XYZ file of C-alpha atoms in Angstrom:
679
model
C 98.227 156.297 51.048
C 99.561 157.172 47.627
C 97.574 159.481 45.386
C 97.871 161.047 41.961
C 101.312 160.832 40.346
C 102.781 158.701 43.132
C 100.051 156.074 42.750
C 100.540 156.132 38.998
C 104.252 155.359 39.352
C 103.923 152.861 42.210
C 101.341 150.920 40.205
C 103.810 150.553 37.357
C 102.075 152.950 34.976
C 104.912 155.422 34.641
C 106.404 156.209 31.236
C 110.154 156.362 31.573
C 112.518 156.772 28.632
C 113.034 153.050 28.177
C 109.240 152.544 28.131
C 108.936 154.682 24.986
C 109.219 152.737 21.739
C 108.862 154.412 18.362
C 108.401 152.714 14.992
C 111.621 151.595 13.286
C 113.769 152.928 16.134
C 117.529 152.492 16.337
C 119.337 151.769 19.601
C 122.601 153.579 20.281
C 125.605 152.287 22.187
C 128.748 154.272 22.907
C 132.303 153.032 22.453
C 134.122 154.565 25.409
C 137.747 155.030 26.283
C 139.297 152.304 28.454
C 142.169 154.692 29.253
C 142.246 157.770 31.444
C 144.611 159.454 28.998
C 145.761 158.385 25.561
C 146.458 159.646 22.072
C 144.105 158.340 19.389
C 146.333 157.156 16.559
C 143.433 155.822 14.510
C 139.657 155.301 14.828
C 137.938 152.834 12.529
C 134.218 152.108 12.655
C 131.089 153.611 14.092
C 130.035 157.229 14.038
C 133.133 159.045 15.227
C 134.722 162.478 15.372
C 135.935 162.379 11.761
C 132.366 162.585 10.491
C 131.136 164.929 13.184
C 134.070 167.233 12.603
C 133.144 167.586 8.937
C 129.508 168.145 9.861
C 130.316 170.911 12.289
C 132.647 172.622 9.850
C 129.797 172.770 7.367
C 126.890 173.379 9.739
C 128.020 175.567 12.612
C 131.675 176.248 11.996
C 133.180 174.473 14.997
C 132.721 171.629 17.434
C 129.998 171.986 20.020
C 130.752 174.225 22.955
C 129.528 172.423 26.069
C 131.362 174.724 28.487
C 129.025 177.698 28.595
C 130.633 179.756 25.851
C 133.282 181.616 27.877
C 136.099 182.591 25.529
C 138.814 181.931 28.126
C 137.555 178.390 28.664
C 137.233 177.213 25.063
C 140.561 175.406 25.307
C 139.035 173.125 27.942
C 135.677 172.346 26.369
C 134.660 168.745 25.842
C 134.361 167.470 22.277
C 131.190 165.576 21.430
C 133.256 162.566 20.381
C 136.947 162.369 21.253
C 139.317 164.123 18.842
C 143.002 163.119 18.809
C 143.067 162.412 22.577
C 140.945 160.842 25.298
C 141.159 162.321 28.765
C 139.046 160.144 31.042
C 137.878 156.567 31.347
C 134.471 156.426 29.708
C 134.922 159.362 27.328
C 132.804 158.799 24.183
C 134.853 157.934 21.088
C 132.306 156.449 18.683
C 128.643 155.490 18.492
C 127.076 152.400 16.938
C 123.439 151.653 16.166
C 121.390 148.488 16.083
C 117.826 147.286 15.782
C 117.715 146.584 19.533
C 120.000 147.172 22.520
C 121.634 143.749 22.200
C 122.385 144.328 18.544
C 123.919 147.733 19.240
C 126.063 146.337 22.054
C 127.330 143.610 19.702
C 128.267 146.239 17.127
C 130.702 147.835 19.583
C 133.104 145.032 18.647
C 133.214 146.479 15.112
C 134.930 149.649 16.373
C 138.725 149.525 16.357
C 140.789 152.217 18.030
C 144.574 152.411 18.102
C 145.521 153.964 21.449
C 148.851 155.329 22.578
C 148.519 155.395 26.392
C 149.852 158.433 28.236
C 150.573 159.231 31.881
C 147.300 160.129 33.581
C 146.819 162.924 36.095
C 144.656 161.294 38.749
C 144.578 163.727 41.695
C 144.560 167.394 42.617
C 148.126 167.186 43.943
C 149.361 165.568 40.722
C 147.575 168.169 38.650
C 149.316 171.029 40.416
C 152.785 169.628 39.693
C 152.225 167.984 36.294
C 152.586 169.342 32.786
C 149.308 170.566 31.263
C 146.839 167.868 30.262
C 145.612 169.975 27.333
C 147.848 171.104 24.499
C 148.162 174.872 24.422
C 147.468 175.338 28.125
C 150.095 176.918 30.351
C 149.065 174.880 33.420
C 146.331 172.615 34.741
C 144.588 175.480 36.542
C 141.143 175.824 34.995
C 139.941 178.830 37.005
C 141.164 180.840 40.010
C 139.539 183.350 42.332
C 140.360 185.336 45.419
C 137.616 186.393 47.806
C 137.715 188.742 50.775
C 140.801 190.805 51.526
C 144.287 189.458 52.104
C 145.535 190.234 55.604
C 148.683 189.834 57.645
C 148.164 187.912 60.866
C 150.309 190.407 62.772
C 147.674 193.063 62.018
C 144.719 191.251 63.605
C 143.762 190.642 67.211
C 143.955 186.989 68.253
C 145.197 184.731 71.021
C 145.433 181.407 69.199
C 145.578 180.150 65.631
C 144.605 176.707 64.346
C 144.909 175.094 60.941
C 143.745 171.880 59.328
C 143.252 170.169 55.960
C 140.128 168.543 54.552
C 139.124 166.450 51.580
C 135.670 165.575 50.236
C 135.946 162.741 47.717
C 134.031 162.875 44.458
C 130.496 161.493 44.604
C 127.642 160.675 42.213
C 123.885 160.789 42.750
C 123.204 157.210 41.574
C 119.508 157.759 40.989
C 117.375 154.682 40.335
C 117.145 155.550 36.634
C 120.321 156.218 34.674
C 120.522 158.841 31.917
C 118.722 158.325 28.633
C 117.108 160.001 25.627
C 115.258 159.443 22.368
C 115.848 161.688 19.353
C 113.231 161.685 16.593
C 114.054 163.919 13.626
C 111.578 164.012 10.769
C 110.430 166.579 8.206
C 112.943 169.128 9.497
C 111.677 168.936 13.107
C 113.422 167.335 16.095
C 111.377 165.817 18.906
C 113.603 164.875 21.802
C 112.542 162.815 24.835
C 114.737 162.942 27.928
C 115.072 161.925 31.544
C 115.955 165.389 32.766
C 115.724 168.181 35.310
C 115.232 170.774 32.566
C 113.704 170.345 29.140
C 114.649 173.939 28.398
C 118.380 173.534 29.030
C 118.399 170.563 26.656
C 116.457 172.508 24.010
C 118.922 175.389 24.261
C 121.842 172.963 23.998
C 120.424 171.176 20.966
C 119.681 174.448 19.202
C 123.173 175.838 19.739
C 125.087 172.665 18.880
C 122.987 171.417 15.960
C 122.492 174.824 14.407
C 118.704 174.321 14.356
C 116.145 177.043 14.978
C 114.586 176.760 18.411
C 111.123 176.548 16.865
C 112.236 173.363 15.101
C 112.924 171.552 18.396
C 110.552 170.118 20.989
C 111.890 168.532 24.169
C 109.585 166.325 26.234
C 110.368 165.037 29.717
C 109.567 161.414 30.356
C 108.887 160.306 33.911
C 112.246 160.684 35.616
C 113.588 158.309 38.229
C 115.717 160.673 40.281
C 118.504 163.038 39.304
C 120.259 164.843 42.224
C 122.006 167.201 39.805
C 123.369 164.722 37.275
C 120.425 165.185 34.873
C 120.448 168.964 34.931
C 122.958 169.502 32.158
C 123.510 168.826 28.477
C 125.653 165.798 27.666
C 127.511 164.743 24.492
C 125.333 161.628 24.161
C 122.246 163.803 23.630
C 123.841 165.522 20.661
C 125.135 162.257 19.211
C 121.646 160.725 19.315
C 120.104 163.818 17.717
C 122.709 163.929 14.954
C 122.264 160.204 14.291
C 118.496 160.626 13.968
C 119.074 163.381 11.410
C 121.611 161.220 9.562
C 119.717 157.922 9.498
C 116.210 159.447 9.354
C 115.035 157.185 12.160
C 114.345 157.636 15.869
C 117.397 156.879 18.033
C 117.253 155.698 21.651
C 120.114 155.770 24.143
C 119.907 154.254 27.633
C 123.151 154.137 29.567
C 124.209 151.218 31.721
C 125.068 151.703 35.382
C 128.764 151.165 34.686
C 128.619 153.881 31.999
C 126.987 156.214 34.479
C 129.719 155.626 37.031
C 132.371 156.283 34.383
C 130.989 159.215 32.435
C 128.291 161.111 34.345
C 129.516 164.366 35.841
C 130.489 163.892 39.511
C 130.239 166.411 42.348
C 132.365 167.284 45.417
C 136.064 166.449 44.913
C 137.452 169.327 46.990
C 140.731 169.584 48.881
C 141.174 172.495 51.276
C 143.413 174.045 53.900
C 142.036 176.434 56.515
C 143.545 178.551 59.269
C 141.526 180.444 61.844
C 142.571 183.132 64.309
C 140.568 183.463 67.504
C 140.400 184.949 70.982
C 140.456 182.710 74.031
C 136.703 183.180 74.458
C 136.102 181.563 71.026
C 135.515 184.673 68.944
C 137.020 184.130 65.485
C 138.766 187.246 64.220
C 140.112 185.881 60.955
C 140.107 182.941 58.580
C 142.295 182.052 55.626
C 141.334 179.264 53.223
C 143.020 177.737 50.215
C 140.909 175.257 48.272
C 141.168 173.235 45.086
C 138.334 171.647 43.139
C 138.848 168.580 40.940
C 137.224 169.775 37.707
C 137.952 166.608 35.770
C 139.190 166.621 32.196
C 137.004 169.360 30.730
C 135.036 172.414 31.749
C 131.737 170.829 30.800
C 129.803 171.132 34.046
C 130.459 173.290 37.107
C 134.234 173.023 37.333
C 135.090 176.635 36.547
C 132.393 178.098 38.824
C 132.585 175.745 41.825
C 135.686 177.198 43.531
C 134.218 180.694 43.552
C 130.880 179.495 44.927
C 132.531 177.493 47.710
C 134.761 180.406 48.700
C 131.862 182.874 48.554
C 129.967 181.113 51.348
C 132.925 180.004 53.465
C 131.916 181.957 56.624
C 128.363 180.610 56.701
C 126.219 182.313 59.383
C 129.213 183.622 61.336
C 130.356 187.243 61.551
C 134.107 187.173 60.891
C 135.883 190.426 60.136
C 138.988 189.199 58.325
C 138.476 186.656 55.541
C 140.682 185.686 52.639
C 140.072 182.755 50.281
C 142.162 181.501 47.386
C 140.044 179.116 45.326
C 140.995 177.240 42.168
C 139.815 174.358 40.036
C 142.271 172.014 38.345
C 142.211 169.677 35.372
C 142.585 165.933 35.993
C 141.999 162.848 33.847
C 138.553 162.138 35.238
C 135.021 162.730 34.012
C 134.066 166.417 34.176
C 132.712 167.892 37.386
C 128.996 168.549 37.667
C 126.487 169.404 40.380
C 125.608 166.910 43.098
C 122.910 167.799 45.611
C 124.289 170.840 47.431
C 126.810 171.759 44.718
C 129.412 173.705 46.718
C 127.315 174.431 49.775
C 128.209 171.232 51.700
C 131.902 171.689 50.882
C 131.990 175.230 52.285
C 130.028 174.260 55.381
C 132.266 171.265 56.078
C 135.356 173.486 56.190
C 133.853 176.109 58.499
C 132.010 173.771 60.842
C 134.956 171.412 61.259
C 137.211 174.361 62.142
C 134.746 175.586 64.759
C 134.711 172.143 66.368
C 138.514 172.170 66.406
C 138.519 175.584 68.080
C 135.980 174.486 70.681
C 138.150 171.509 71.612
C 141.247 173.665 71.876
C 139.733 176.254 74.239
C 137.581 173.761 76.170
C 134.208 175.308 75.338
C 130.978 173.706 74.162
C 130.876 173.788 70.337
C 127.381 175.269 70.498
C 128.625 178.181 72.584
C 131.490 178.852 70.180
C 128.989 178.997 67.336
C 126.786 181.427 69.249
C 129.750 183.682 70.067
C 130.467 184.001 66.349
C 126.869 184.482 65.233
C 125.297 187.914 64.754
C 122.364 189.777 66.282
C 121.681 191.555 62.981
C 121.772 190.662 59.266
C 125.196 191.248 57.739
C 127.334 190.915 54.629
C 130.489 188.822 54.912
C 133.856 189.981 53.501
C 133.295 187.582 50.564
C 130.008 189.304 49.690
C 127.621 186.748 51.193
C 124.501 188.473 52.521
C 123.196 186.707 55.622
C 119.665 188.032 55.491
C 118.494 187.137 59.003
C 120.083 187.582 62.408
C 121.885 184.308 63.028
C 122.317 184.328 66.815
C 118.620 184.392 67.824
C 117.872 181.739 65.213
C 120.650 179.486 66.472
C 119.534 179.968 70.075
C 116.029 178.882 69.079
C 117.418 175.910 67.173
C 119.453 174.683 70.149
C 116.427 174.957 72.403
C 114.059 173.295 69.939
C 116.421 170.379 69.309
C 117.124 170.141 73.080
C 120.855 170.204 72.434
C 122.166 170.937 75.909
C 120.224 168.099 77.549
C 120.859 165.518 74.851
C 124.582 166.290 74.550
C 125.080 165.486 78.243
C 124.474 161.804 77.524
C 125.018 161.374 73.788
C 127.928 161.944 71.429
C 126.423 164.904 69.593
C 127.478 166.820 66.501
C 126.141 170.231 65.448
C 126.041 172.137 62.198
C 124.726 175.638 61.464
C 124.592 176.918 57.906
C 123.111 179.312 55.398
C 121.196 177.814 52.468
C 121.658 179.842 49.279
C 119.060 178.773 46.692
C 119.652 179.192 42.962
C 116.773 181.599 42.436
C 118.110 183.540 39.446
C 116.793 184.179 36.837
C 113.433 182.918 38.044
C 110.979 180.324 36.784
C 107.820 179.804 34.746
C 104.447 178.172 35.311
C 101.288 177.669 33.275
C 97.708 176.711 34.150
C 95.253 175.325 31.570
C 91.634 174.580 32.472
C 88.754 172.804 30.727
C 86.684 169.614 30.706
C 86.433 169.672 34.483
C 90.168 169.470 34.977
C 93.270 171.633 35.460
C 96.695 170.979 34.005
C 99.763 172.607 35.547
C 103.136 173.024 33.834
C 106.301 174.125 35.607
C 109.539 175.303 33.995
C 111.441 173.209 36.551
C 110.815 169.537 35.826
C 109.934 167.337 38.777
C 112.192 164.295 38.987
C 110.956 162.595 42.118
C 110.675 165.459 44.636
C 106.872 165.502 44.644
C 106.233 168.912 43.072
C 102.725 167.746 42.279
C 101.816 167.900 45.983
C 102.595 171.566 46.527
C 101.334 172.515 43.058
C 97.941 171.070 43.950
C 97.970 172.856 47.298
C 98.613 176.195 45.604
C 95.766 175.574 43.129
C 93.458 174.663 46.001
C 94.419 177.736 48.043
C 94.159 180.314 45.267
C 91.505 178.773 42.984
C 89.513 176.590 45.406
C 89.813 173.567 43.141
C 89.962 170.076 44.641
C 93.372 168.398 44.422
C 91.955 165.382 42.572
C 91.108 167.627 39.609
C 94.677 168.900 39.202
C 97.463 167.229 37.234
C 101.101 168.332 37.145
C 102.297 167.562 33.632
C 105.842 166.568 32.769
C 108.080 169.204 31.207
C 107.368 169.987 27.562
C 108.829 172.914 25.623
C 105.757 172.961 23.365
C 103.497 173.662 26.326
C 105.839 176.053 28.132
C 108.264 177.827 25.852
C 110.347 179.493 28.566
C 111.770 177.875 31.687
C 114.874 177.159 33.741
C 115.007 173.904 35.705
C 114.643 172.073 39.009
C 117.846 172.287 41.057
C 119.484 174.413 43.728
C 116.591 174.355 46.249
C 114.684 176.714 43.973
C 111.412 175.088 42.901
C 109.059 176.088 45.715
C 110.504 179.602 45.758
C 110.477 180.605 42.092
C 108.323 177.876 40.538
C 105.811 178.207 43.351
C 105.766 181.990 42.944
C 105.198 181.735 39.197
C 102.304 179.357 39.876
C 100.778 181.720 42.467
C 100.951 184.549 39.940
C 99.440 182.359 37.220
C 96.578 181.501 39.622
C 95.898 185.202 40.100
C 95.947 185.816 36.345
C 93.574 182.969 35.516
C 91.236 183.995 38.316
C 91.048 187.455 36.768
C 90.301 185.892 33.378
C 87.309 184.080 34.855
C 86.074 187.246 36.568
C 86.481 189.233 33.368
C 84.352 186.754 31.404
C 81.689 185.925 33.980
C 81.745 188.917 36.308
C 82.717 186.769 39.265
C 85.051 183.941 40.065
C 83.749 180.438 40.754
C 85.685 177.159 40.532
C 83.088 175.501 38.283
C 83.333 178.363 35.790
C 87.080 177.814 35.649
C 86.880 174.041 35.373
C 84.203 173.861 32.701
C 85.664 176.448 30.361
C 88.974 176.846 28.617
C 91.298 179.307 30.301
C 95.052 179.587 29.956
C 97.419 181.644 32.104
C 101.208 181.737 32.190
C 103.762 183.592 34.311
C 107.517 183.913 34.499
C 108.516 185.006 37.971
C 111.732 186.997 37.644
C 114.133 186.533 40.542
C 116.900 189.078 40.227
C 117.477 189.112 43.981
C 119.215 187.313 46.805
C 117.331 185.006 49.120
C 118.773 182.685 51.729
C 117.797 181.044 54.976
C 119.325 179.873 58.256
C 119.246 176.213 59.225
C 120.646 173.821 61.821
C 121.361 170.110 62.170
C 122.189 167.908 65.131
C 123.191 164.238 65.075
C 123.753 161.713 67.840
C 125.686 158.538 67.086
C 127.519 155.586 68.559
C 130.381 153.604 67.065
C 129.955 149.901 67.824
C 131.758 146.919 66.302
C 133.425 149.059 63.645
C 130.143 150.541 62.443
C 128.262 153.790 63.029
C 124.829 153.693 64.623
C 123.041 157.031 64.155
C 120.732 157.158 67.147
C 119.094 160.458 66.255
C 118.997 162.876 63.320
C 117.667 166.352 64.143
C 117.014 169.494 62.154
C 115.630 172.980 62.642
C 115.027 174.448 59.186
C 113.501 177.765 58.223
C 111.308 176.956 55.222
C 109.354 180.184 54.997
C 105.848 179.083 54.055
C 105.560 175.279 53.953
C 103.670 174.384 50.785
C 103.250 170.679 51.614
C 104.482 169.043 54.813
C 104.560 165.506 53.415
C 106.796 166.712 50.621
C 109.036 168.458 53.153
C 109.482 165.318 55.261
C 110.356 163.229 52.203
C 112.883 165.791 50.983
C 114.523 165.990 54.408
C 114.811 162.263 54.980
C 116.121 161.580 51.478
C 118.668 164.386 51.698
C 119.785 163.239 55.126
C 120.588 159.794 53.754
C 122.674 161.326 50.985
C 124.607 163.364 53.530
C 125.145 160.265 55.659
C 126.295 158.328 52.602
C 128.888 160.993 51.829
C 130.385 160.614 55.313
C 130.247 156.852 55.773
C 130.852 155.194 52.437
C 129.909 156.909 49.153
C 132.609 158.091 46.797
C 134.044 157.756 43.311
C 137.589 156.428 43.538
C 140.371 156.181 40.967
C 143.685 154.336 40.804
C 146.971 156.147 40.277
C 146.682 155.599 36.517
C 143.183 157.094 36.427
C 141.258 153.826 36.235
C 137.843 153.860 37.903
C 137.886 151.613 40.972
C 134.229 152.091 41.925
C 133.035 150.682 38.602
C 129.878 148.941 39.823
C 126.937 149.894 41.993
C 128.102 147.385 44.604
C 131.400 149.272 44.982
C 129.969 152.801 44.979
C 129.248 152.729 48.721
C 125.486 153.266 48.702
C 123.847 152.994 52.094
C 122.093 149.890 53.316
C 118.876 149.810 55.311
C 120.704 149.411 58.625
C 122.576 152.698 58.014
C 119.346 154.697 58.297
C 119.035 156.762 61.512
C 117.002 155.226 64.297
C 114.753 158.286 64.357
C 114.299 161.587 62.536
C 113.400 164.624 64.652
C 112.191 167.221 62.165
C 111.494 170.751 63.409
C 110.388 173.504 61.057
C 110.434 177.275 61.458
C 108.139 179.251 59.180
C 109.402 182.784 58.636
C 107.766 183.656 55.294
C 109.874 185.158 52.528
C 108.759 188.111 50.420
C 108.174 186.143 47.200
C 104.560 185.316 46.188
C 104.808 181.704 47.419
C 106.413 182.954 50.677
C 108.620 179.844 50.543
C 112.304 179.380 51.276
C 114.649 176.646 50.041
C 114.937 173.100 51.351
C 116.171 170.437 48.915
C 119.885 170.754 49.620
C 119.744 171.570 53.329
C 120.141 168.002 54.642
C 123.187 167.423 52.441
C 124.753 170.634 53.761
C 124.170 170.145 57.471
C 124.509 166.382 57.818
C 128.172 165.740 56.869
C 129.875 168.017 59.412
C 127.430 167.164 62.226
C 127.889 163.434 61.658
C 131.671 163.823 61.374
C 131.690 165.468 64.804
C 129.523 162.772 66.376
C 131.821 160.070 65.003
C 135.030 161.705 66.191
C 133.590 162.163 69.699
C 133.102 158.389 69.744
C 136.539 157.492 68.421
C 138.682 160.321 69.737
C 140.151 160.738 66.246
C 139.648 163.750 63.997
C 137.452 163.397 60.878
C 138.907 165.397 57.997
C 137.946 163.283 54.991
C 134.676 162.031 53.505
C 133.922 159.238 53.182
C 135.680 157.988 56.287
C 135.618 154.405 55.018
C 135.999 151.150 56.958
C 139.690 151.677 57.719
C 138.906 154.666 59.936
C 136.418 152.662 61.981
């Protein structure tokens, strides 16, 4: 039975961006590049870079920096509207405005652009051998890192060595609701409505790019129909809408189409790698070398410069390997910029390690579970890349195998395994606020809920610490007026840091009641105005061990997943219904990555998957026959005692499913998605 926020949305009473209509509002449409790479000889019509360039020269001195402000990356930052060149299909060139969405779409025909097409760089391999995409660059390498210590194989102890190559195609979240915003600038104050994972990141972006004082900006989150990473950042369209509202002195709405989303939203994955492991005949891995490349797209506007480091950092997962060396780089291509997709580097690292362990097990004739146990540790340890595995991995993995009944099931079923470490994005922490009065409690979180069900665990925390019935508690959407400081909802962080901030706020407001009345009682809280806020600082590392198991059959050129299993350490479970929903949804995304989902381009950089029907989303008959969800609760030291969850299914599912499929077919799985040709 649905309750609270869920019932509100299911009954059609949600207020999404496109449900908000302001008086005398303009509708914005974006003229986008039809070419992956071209010189702009002339732009005529619409709001374009010529006007914005003059504005920025006068207002803030330079074009907006959407790349995080690193001096060494300024060459690769994305302009708000294309200047001189376009570098991916869908890049914004000009904006037009109409009295409704049909009028604004018609006005796109009034924009005329003279293009001089250029040779596009459409793959990682092409990028490495092509001249630089950007003028002034010495190569197409955006960022490079080395992790661990370089070693000579003649100096380590091993009996066999194995190597392989892998590729995870780009992928997008494809949430039910596409991106959108409304900018309303009046009397020197900007009110900005957004479908977002973080009102605070958008406020910070608007302040820095518009040159406005932060106290002159309010960002309000509308109900948000999914995100999966793609709504966590700050996009050029947001700035264009805000500038247009300032220029025309009217509210401006932008709602992207699905085809625009597929072209221009920031995609995740897109990683090519080579790995070589050195091992003893008993399965003990004594060394691993990895070289990996990330497709950063045309600009460093998302996670492109950081992703290779983060993947390399966690390459060993829960395994104790003495010799580790990783060379990790990101490269520029003529595609939309790279951004986070659920997991954001974690699934890519796990896929490399887990697939190599399966290869080793096959070579030496041992059970893959036993090879994993041989390489696990009886004590916490720090890997040569700096990854702190905070719990002993071997006893946890032994418990996982027993709980999931691996050894019995694998006798009769084609079974894939995956063990991994989940690293949540806890830093720098998160905020929460509680406001009481009129018989009700309002809760605000710095990390905006966008479909995960934060309201469930927020109510449970209020009930546990303040003894207030769940029906009297409302989780409000993100609003920078109500909560001035915050971070965002991503990286498996919300229950850990947001939950901890809420626990601390509960303790503060309880003390306020006691201070005023001499004792705490729920009715005294509910019937009087109290207000408590906390920012839980998280300058620490926190991670957790987890395991997946999948059984599958390949019949008539299709994959039938007969069982999906997990054993996840969630610390303190704040709401079990929320946990089950997160796990099942994440599992389907991991399955989609393996079977069919991907963003594909032609050799000239044209988007092939340009409609939702071509994007490879799962159908109902792709859902596993049964989910077997097992939870370990080893509480963490934070106030909520929680550990991360959101990304775990997308980390553990791909490699486990790949193994189950290859056991059916007898052919190695190195690429996701496998696609129909493989089957």
